[in-house]
Amino acid sequence: MNAPRPYALLAEITYRCPLHCPYCSNPTRMRNNGELTTGEWGRVIREAAGLGVLQIGFSGGEPLARRDLAELIHGAREARLYTNLITSGVGLDANRARELRDAGLDSVQLSFQSDHVDLADEIAGANAHQRKLDAAANIRAAGIPLSLNFVIHRRNIDRLPQIIELTETLGAVRVELANVQFYGWAFLNRAALLPTREQVARAREVANAAKTRLTGKIDIFYVLPDYYETRPKPCLNGWGQRYLTVNPLGDVLPCPTASSAIPNLRFENVRERPLDWIWRESESFNRFRGTEWMPEPCRSCPQKEIDFGGCRCQAALLTGNAANTDPVCTLSPNRAQVDAVLRDLDQSSGHTREWTPRVNPRKAAIRPNA
Amino acid sequence: MIPDHTQPRLADGVRLEIDGTTGKGVLLFPEGIIELNETAQEIVTRCDGRPLSEIVLGLAREYDADLEMLAADVRETLADLQRRKLVKLA
């Protein structure tokens, strides 16, 4: 199959993180031994640029946990990539912010858990909120454009007005208010995180009003909670079309959650194969590329080039088969799976449910960075 | 109408690069990529603080184009890029 060219690489450079957010999209079972070295990441970045990639996002875990982050950013700039840092901000003091700027960092996406310190720190499972406020100031002082990311879920969705107020205070140019998507830890904690239908309806109004009010000032991106939708999201703009992810261990994934959601698909590793071969030739990237793989009702659906059958990971997690239509779609024979989850929530929405905080990967020897 | 003395610059966090795959100019910004057509690329390349009048004159010399039509094109392109917050006019 002819492979298109990729535009963006998500570089998950470590799974280590000082936060314990219950909605983390990282796998619930992680290893941290054998992280790619500085030199290996340098090669991956150059190979990605050679494939056509124009943007790189440094993510994790918490990318600041890697002491060679500035070096990796510098390497990405040498390859003429646009460099984004996706961070919790913990560890981003004024010196580090300047160091990363001098290395060529183009933009920072800083995550927040809520607007208020108590709830934010409860969600993060760490005293992080004040440090994030400091990090925001350090990023702005270094002259790096600041975006904010909020993951929205049952416990913070009613605070959307205050959350939007915080983004105004912090001088962000862009804010993503993304309803939690259920992969990794979030899938495990779904019963505690899924907002109610009433909450979702109110939040949508708040977000739309803020978008109008802040036009020309802050770009607001509101990501809908897809369980409440009737058609699936156009996940990744199609499998193996525009994006690729390399995880801390060097596995190359069409989507960051694919390795945990689709365990029976074999993913290739940059230590064993060139990135170009993995992108163009590998089974994992070709399995759901294009529309040939699609079952009904997608195969004959006029939407198939619009939503690409939705999300492969969601199909795998909810129906046990990644090749099924995303069960969020009301045309899917498996939509009942999603409806059952929503019905269960309706019957118990008065309760606050416990969640399992994300834990770090097993303590194992981390190979020193070469 | 955008005045002659306006000094257009790329907005913060926006970078102009040449896409190695297509050879075309692209604007890169957080979570976004826009491919520029040839005219837009020539204009954006000159958004470095020089005034609009100078951008137009430079392009007119290079392309031997009608000054008035060119000025209208440049204004339209800049207004569009400003709307998308990729260029700031000051």
GROMACS .gro file of N, CA, C and O in nm, chain B residues 9-44:
model
  144
  379ARG      N    1   0.457   4.115   1.098
  379ARG     CA    2   0.553   4.013   1.145
  379ARG      C    3   0.477   3.884   1.171
  379ARG      O    4   0.356   3.887   1.197
  380LEU      N    5   0.551   3.773   1.171
  380LEU     CA    6   0.489   3.647   1.212
  380LEU      C    7   0.449   3.658   1.359
  380LEU      O    8   0.521   3.719   1.439
  381ALA      N    9   0.334   3.602   1.394
  381ALA     CA   10   0.289   3.604   1.534
  381ALA      C   11   0.382   3.518   1.619
  381ALA      O   12   0.454   3.432   1.567
  382ASP      N   13   0.378   3.541   1.750
  382ASP     CA   14   0.461   3.462   1.842
  382ASP      C   15   0.430   3.314   1.825
  382ASP      O   16   0.314   3.275   1.818
  383GLY      N   17   0.535   3.234   1.823
  383GLY     CA   18   0.514   3.090   1.815
  383GLY      C   19   0.488   3.039   1.673
  383GLY      O   20   0.463   2.921   1.655
  384VAL      N   21   0.493   3.129   1.575
  384VAL     CA   22   0.471   3.086   1.435
  384VAL      C   23   0.604   3.088   1.361
  384VAL      O   24   0.680   3.184   1.372
  385ARG      N   25   0.632   2.982   1.289
  385ARG     CA   26   0.758   2.973   1.214
  385ARG      C   27   0.732   2.943   1.068
  385ARG      O   28   0.644   2.865   1.035
  386LEU      N   29   0.811   3.004   0.982
  386LEU     CA   30   0.807   2.974   0.839
  386LEU      C   31   0.918   2.874   0.808
  386LEU      O   32   1.032   2.893   0.846
  387GLU      N   33   0.881   2.765   0.744
  387GLU     CA   34   0.981   2.666   0.703
  387GLU      C   35   0.952   2.624   0.559
  387GLU      O   36   0.841   2.646   0.509
  388ILE      N   37   1.052   2.565   0.496
  388ILE     CA   38   1.028   2.503   0.366
  388ILE      C   39   1.007   2.354   0.391
  388ILE      O   40   1.090   2.289   0.453
  389ASP      N   41   0.894   2.303   0.346
  389ASP     CA   42   0.863   2.161   0.361
  389ASP      C   43   0.954   2.082   0.266
  389ASP      O   44   0.944   2.095   0.144
  390GLY      N   45   1.042   2.001   0.326
  390GLY     CA   46   1.138   1.926   0.246
  390GLY      C   47   1.071   1.828   0.149
  390GLY      O   48   1.129   1.792   0.047
  391THR      N   49   0.950   1.785   0.179
  391THR     CA   50   0.880   1.688   0.096
  391THR      C   51   0.823   1.753  -0.030
  391THR      O   52   0.828   1.694  -0.138
  392THR      N   53   0.768   1.874  -0.015
  392THR     CA   54   0.701   1.937  -0.129
  392THR      C   55   0.780   2.055  -0.186
  392THR      O   56   0.750   2.100  -0.297
  393GLY      N   57   0.877   2.105  -0.109
  393GLY     CA   58   0.950   2.224  -0.151
  393GLY      C   59   0.872   2.352  -0.132
  393GLY      O   60   0.918   2.460  -0.167
  394LYS      N   61   0.753   2.341  -0.073
  394LYS     CA   62   0.669   2.459  -0.055
  394LYS      C   63   0.686   2.519   0.084
  394LYS      O   64   0.725   2.449   0.178
  395GLY      N   65   0.652   2.647   0.096
  395GLY     CA   66   0.658   2.713   0.226
  395GLY      C   67   0.543   2.667   0.315
  395GLY      O   68   0.432   2.644   0.267
  396VAL      N   69   0.572   2.649   0.443
  396VAL     CA   70   0.467   2.613   0.539
  396VAL      C   71   0.481   2.702   0.662
  396VAL      O   72   0.591   2.740   0.700
  397LEU      N   73   0.367   2.735   0.721
  397LEU     CA   74   0.369   2.801   0.852
  397LEU      C   75   0.342   2.694   0.956
  397LEU      O   76   0.246   2.617   0.945
  398LEU      N   77   0.429   2.691   1.057
  398LEU     CA   78   0.416   2.594   1.166
  398LEU      C   79   0.381   2.669   1.293
  398LEU      O   80   0.439   2.774   1.322
  399PHE      N   81   0.285   2.616   1.368
  399PHE     CA   82   0.242   2.678   1.494
  399PHE      C   83   0.188   2.567   1.583
  399PHE      O   84   0.176   2.453   1.537
  400PRO      N   85   0.158   2.597   1.710
  400PRO     CA   86   0.117   2.488   1.799
  400PRO      C   87   0.002   2.406   1.740
  400PRO      O   88  -0.103   2.463   1.709
  401GLU      N   89   0.026   2.278   1.722
  401GLU     CA   90  -0.077   2.186   1.673
  401GLU      C   91  -0.127   2.220   1.534
  401GLU      O   92  -0.238   2.180   1.499
  402GLY      N   93  -0.050   2.296   1.456
  402GLY     CA   94  -0.101   2.329   1.325
  402GLY      C   95   0.006   2.350   1.219
  402GLY      O   96   0.120   2.386   1.249
  403ILE      N   97  -0.034   2.323   1.094
  403ILE     CA   98   0.053   2.342   0.978
  403ILE      C   99  -0.033   2.398   0.866
  403ILE      O  100  -0.142   2.346   0.840
  404ILE      N  101   0.013   2.506   0.803
  404ILE     CA  102  -0.059   2.558   0.687
  404ILE      C  103   0.038   2.566   0.570
  404ILE      O  104   0.148   2.621   0.582
  405GLU      N  105  -0.001   2.507   0.460
  405GLU     CA  106   0.083   2.515   0.341
  405GLU      C  107   0.052   2.647   0.269
  405GLU      O  108  -0.064   2.683   0.251
  406LEU      N  109   0.155   2.718   0.231
  406LEU     CA  110   0.138   2.848   0.166
  406LEU      C  111   0.145   2.833   0.015
  406LEU      O  112   0.225   2.753  -0.035
  407ASN      N  113   0.063   2.911  -0.056
  407ASN     CA  114   0.084   2.916  -0.200
  407ASN      C  115   0.202   3.009  -0.228
  407ASN      O  116   0.254   3.075  -0.136
  408GLU      N  117   0.243   3.016  -0.352
  408GLU     CA  118   0.367   3.086  -0.384
  408GLU      C  119   0.361   3.234  -0.345
  408GLU      O  120   0.454   3.288  -0.286
  409THR      N  121   0.246   3.295  -0.374
  409THR     CA  122   0.230   3.438  -0.341
  409THR      C  123   0.241   3.459  -0.190
  409THR      O  124   0.315   3.546  -0.144
  410ALA      N  125   0.165   3.377  -0.116
  410ALA     CA  126   0.165   3.392   0.030
  410ALA      C  127   0.306   3.370   0.085
  410ALA      O  128   0.350   3.442   0.176
  411GLN      N  129   0.377   3.273   0.029
  411GLN     CA  130   0.513   3.246   0.076
  411GLN      C  131   0.604   3.368   0.054
  411GLN      O  132   0.680   3.407   0.141
  412GLU      N  133   0.593   3.429  -0.066
  412GLU     CA  134   0.675   3.547  -0.095
  412GLU      C  135   0.643   3.661   0.000
  412GLU      O  136   0.731   3.736   0.042
  413ILE      N  137   0.516   3.673   0.035
  413ILE     CA  138   0.476   3.780   0.128
  413ILE      C  139   0.527   3.752   0.268
  413ILE      O  140   0.590   3.836   0.332
  414VAL      N  141   0.501   3.628   0.314
  414VAL     CA  142   0.538   3.594   0.453
  414VAL      C  143   0.689   3.602   0.473
  414VAL      O  144   0.736   3.646   0.578
   0.00000   0.00000   0.00000
